[in-house]
Amino acid sequence: MRVLMIAPGTRGDVAPMAGLAAKLGTHGFEVSIAANMEYAPLVTRAGATFHELPGSMDELVNPAAPGQKAGAKKLRWYMRELQAYFESAATGTLRAAEQGAEVIMANSVAPFAYDVAEALQIPVIGAHLQPTEPSGAYAPMVLGTARNFGAVGNKLLGSLIGASKAPYDPPVSRLRSELGLPPRSRPASERHRRSKDAPILHGFSPLLVPRPKDWRPAMSTCGYWWPQRDSDWTAPTELLDFLADGPPPVYLGFGSTAAMDADFMHEVATRSDRRVILQGAP
């Protein structure tokens, strides 16, 4: 079976899909991944075929400098740039799907993959790295808060945010028009998929996010899709010496959020009174 994975975003979006692709390859699946050009080696090392999604997300992850909040002007620029990025990703998704696939797996920032699949009559499985479904069990991820608003508040906020405008909405509308599909907004399409109990797999541990009771039956957690290990990699002597020179350290990593305030993170590490390996700050 030919599986096409759509993975716009940064390395943190692509690496888990590459790890999943490597595992699927051992079971006889023929996997290809559509991602930005800088991740082509990551994809091919996993034994998957690479399809390019034009653009790069690296410069767009953080709209403000470390320790600062983005102003209105910067946020408007940021949203315009994100929309342009997703316009290119939507076009690349169509080109990749036209090369042939029997099933498409789409991450949470590629809703246009569903529209491409609808036009080409290819089934789609959601492949999410975060819990984006509105639920009473957690606050919406995009709020960036650990606060619990209660079961009703959490679900209501999740539904409101899901229905609000997003930078990938214009590409969805454009693709549907170009492909001769009936007009339908991205939120309307998501409601339709919920009504049909469309499958979504989540690549994180249920120990981190226990499966909420209000999730649909076709939604499941699979555990982490660990990236493919580089067999040629060896740890630097400096790292090996550090690991051997005391108790096991705590790892602090923030994925694509590279613009962390280095002084703040250093204070966190110091106050923890633990040995720390920090990724994401200078």
XYZ file of C-alpha atoms in Angstrom:
282
model
C 0.000 0.000 0.000
C 1.240 3.484 -0.903
C 1.020 5.962 1.996
C 1.557 9.692 1.533
C 2.313 11.712 4.671
C 1.726 15.474 4.541
C 4.028 17.221 7.024
C 4.329 20.990 6.661
C 6.114 22.680 9.542
C 9.489 22.361 11.211
C 11.728 19.391 11.997
C 9.511 18.602 14.982
C 6.641 17.979 12.578
C 8.656 15.883 10.122
C 10.866 13.728 12.358
C 8.012 11.758 14.000
C 6.454 11.089 10.590
C 9.828 9.862 9.343
C 10.068 7.519 12.318
C 6.568 6.212 11.626
C 7.456 5.838 7.937
C 10.503 3.726 8.808
C 8.346 1.427 10.951
C 5.668 1.144 8.265
C 8.382 0.300 5.751
C 9.297 -2.800 7.773
C 5.696 -3.962 7.325
C 5.787 -3.616 3.556
C 4.207 -0.171 3.141
C 5.550 2.143 0.456
C 5.743 5.534 2.168
C 6.399 9.029 0.852
C 6.548 12.250 2.862
C 5.795 15.772 1.644
C 7.829 18.307 3.629
C 10.078 21.329 3.199
C 13.317 20.830 1.279
C 15.652 21.059 4.300
C 14.156 17.818 5.642
C 14.741 15.745 2.518
C 17.730 13.883 4.091
C 15.635 13.088 7.179
C 12.931 11.577 4.959
C 15.218 9.562 2.703
C 17.226 8.177 5.658
C 13.945 6.703 6.886
C 13.570 4.834 3.592
C 10.713 7.056 2.391
C 10.319 8.960 -0.870
C 10.565 12.743 -0.537
C 8.113 15.226 -2.084
C 8.839 18.926 -1.702
C 6.482 21.372 -0.039
C 7.827 24.800 -1.088
C 8.865 27.264 1.599
C 10.370 27.040 5.060
C 8.732 27.397 8.463
C 11.936 27.994 10.412
C 11.808 31.780 10.150
C 8.112 31.914 11.049
C 7.886 29.921 14.264
C 8.428 32.838 16.642
C 7.000 36.256 15.748
C 8.864 37.974 18.607
C 12.443 38.049 19.851
C 13.335 36.010 22.969
C 11.653 37.377 26.074
C 9.464 39.827 24.128
C 5.831 39.900 23.046
C 4.894 40.548 19.439
C 3.102 43.814 18.744
C 0.068 44.202 16.489
C 2.163 45.157 13.436
C 4.448 42.158 13.874
C 1.501 39.825 14.371
C -0.166 41.063 11.179
C 3.068 40.439 9.257
C 3.361 37.025 10.889
C -0.142 35.964 9.849
C 0.435 37.140 6.262
C 3.656 35.157 6.076
C 1.995 32.067 7.563
C -0.790 32.272 5.006
C 1.758 32.519 2.172
C 3.583 29.512 3.612
C 0.410 27.407 3.734
C -0.591 28.514 0.237
C 2.669 26.995 -1.029
C 2.229 23.905 1.154
C -1.289 23.348 -0.215
C -0.025 23.512 -3.797
C 2.809 21.098 -2.948
C 0.335 18.731 -1.306
C -1.713 18.533 -4.490
C 1.392 17.855 -6.569
C 2.525 15.110 -4.198
C -0.892 13.428 -4.152
C -1.047 13.485 -7.939
C 2.047 11.254 -7.958
C -0.133 8.488 -6.536
C -1.265 7.362 -3.082
C -3.752 4.893 -1.673
C -4.064 6.659 1.687
C -3.000 10.079 2.943
C -1.894 10.856 6.496
C -2.134 14.564 7.338
C -0.801 16.447 10.337
C -2.906 18.993 12.192
C -1.725 22.038 10.178
C -2.508 20.464 6.797
C -6.334 20.586 6.588
C -6.027 21.208 2.831
C -4.861 17.601 2.490
C -8.475 16.550 3.095
C -9.668 18.706 0.206
C -7.012 17.283 -2.121
C -7.978 13.781 -1.016
C -11.668 14.502 -1.575
C -10.986 15.613 -5.147
C -8.736 12.624 -5.891
C -10.948 10.175 -3.942
C -8.209 9.070 -1.553
C -8.992 8.169 2.089
C -7.351 10.296 4.785
C -6.166 9.537 8.317
C -5.289 12.384 10.674
C -1.785 12.043 12.133
C -1.553 14.597 14.929
C 1.249 15.344 17.363
C -0.948 17.404 19.688
C -4.512 16.974 21.013
C -6.371 19.503 18.860
C -9.898 18.057 19.182
C -12.158 20.167 21.432
C -12.473 18.305 24.719
C -13.542 18.890 28.263
C -10.339 17.189 29.446
C -7.897 19.957 28.480
C -7.700 23.609 27.519
C -7.045 24.405 23.843
C -3.388 23.821 23.064
C -3.000 27.095 21.150
C -3.690 29.109 24.311
C -0.327 27.975 25.671
C -1.649 27.626 29.214
C -1.834 24.842 31.771
C -4.986 26.389 33.241
C -8.072 24.193 33.411
C -11.302 26.014 32.541
C -13.489 23.100 33.591
C -15.070 20.495 31.342
C -17.607 22.901 29.833
C -15.179 25.804 29.527
C -12.421 23.693 27.965
C -14.716 22.254 25.311
C -16.401 25.581 24.570
C -13.057 27.350 24.146
C -11.800 24.521 21.936
C -14.864 24.764 19.721
C -14.640 28.580 19.484
C -10.954 28.532 18.583
C -11.489 25.740 16.061
C -14.146 27.820 14.332
C -12.063 31.013 14.239
C -10.005 32.187 11.277
C -6.691 30.426 10.625
C -3.862 31.086 8.123
C -4.609 27.845 6.246
C -8.259 28.791 5.588
C -7.595 30.760 2.341
C -5.583 27.868 0.814
C -8.453 25.507 1.653
C -10.950 27.767 -0.132
C -8.653 28.246 -3.127
C -7.993 24.532 -3.557
C -11.660 23.611 -3.325
C -12.447 26.146 -6.048
C -9.586 25.029 -8.308
C -10.474 21.354 -7.876
C -14.163 21.876 -8.658
C -15.329 20.977 -5.154
C -18.415 22.593 -3.622
C -17.612 25.618 -1.424
C -17.107 24.640 2.211
C -15.084 26.346 4.921
C -12.373 24.588 6.871
C -14.404 24.662 10.139
C -17.422 23.252 8.274
C -15.258 20.470 6.850
C -13.947 19.645 10.325
C -17.510 19.436 11.671
C -18.410 17.149 8.766
C -15.467 14.847 9.542
C -16.482 14.691 13.187
C -19.998 13.691 12.179
C -18.508 10.863 10.081
C -16.132 9.830 12.905
C -13.069 10.324 10.687
C -9.984 8.584 12.138
C -7.220 10.535 13.878
C -4.078 8.905 15.251
C -2.062 10.798 17.876
C 1.686 10.299 18.085
C 2.143 10.832 21.812
C 1.849 8.717 24.930
C -1.483 8.203 26.712
C 0.557 8.578 29.910
C 1.096 12.215 28.914
C -2.469 12.830 27.715
C -4.849 10.068 28.862
C -7.520 9.359 26.275
C -10.420 11.724 27.082
C -13.811 10.143 27.579
C -15.418 12.596 25.136
C -13.170 11.682 22.191
C -14.854 10.025 19.247
C -14.350 6.240 18.813
C -12.054 6.681 15.789
C -9.570 8.803 17.752
C -6.678 7.057 19.455
C -3.253 7.609 20.979
C -0.454 5.456 19.601
C 2.563 6.324 21.719
C 5.448 8.383 20.390
C 6.539 8.049 16.789
C 10.235 8.163 17.578
C 12.422 9.590 14.791
C 14.643 7.282 12.805
C 18.030 6.997 14.536
C 21.119 7.945 12.565
C 23.348 4.860 12.691
C 26.414 6.992 11.861
C 25.951 9.387 14.794
C 28.293 9.238 17.766
C 28.016 11.362 20.892
C 30.642 14.114 21.274
C 33.241 13.498 23.968
C 32.046 16.620 25.808
C 28.536 15.167 26.092
C 29.759 11.734 27.200
C 31.962 13.322 29.874
C 29.047 15.413 31.127
C 26.739 12.383 31.362
C 29.358 10.397 33.255
C 30.192 13.204 35.681
C 27.170 13.026 37.978
C 23.526 12.006 38.397
C 21.374 11.632 35.263
C 20.409 15.096 33.991
C 16.971 16.491 33.244
C 16.344 17.331 29.585
C 14.505 20.580 28.814
C 13.410 20.979 25.212
C 10.814 23.175 23.579
C 10.701 21.791 20.060
C 10.269 24.477 17.448
C 10.208 27.271 20.010
C 13.813 28.247 19.409
C 13.373 31.861 20.530
C 13.361 31.096 24.248
C 14.787 33.654 26.643
C 18.214 32.189 27.429
C 18.527 34.003 30.786
C 15.104 32.780 31.897
C 15.882 29.187 30.947
C 19.243 29.391 32.713
C 17.434 30.562 35.862
C 14.971 27.649 35.581
C 17.853 25.198 35.277
C 19.714 26.758 38.209
C 16.700 26.865 40.531
C 15.906 23.224 39.784
C 19.168 22.251 41.514
C 19.539 19.504 38.918
C 21.964 18.866 36.126
C 20.236 19.988 32.952
C 20.587 19.580 29.203
C 18.805 22.499 27.545
C 17.820 22.640 23.886
C 16.296 25.612 22.133
C 18.225 28.583 23.525
C 21.647 29.980 22.518
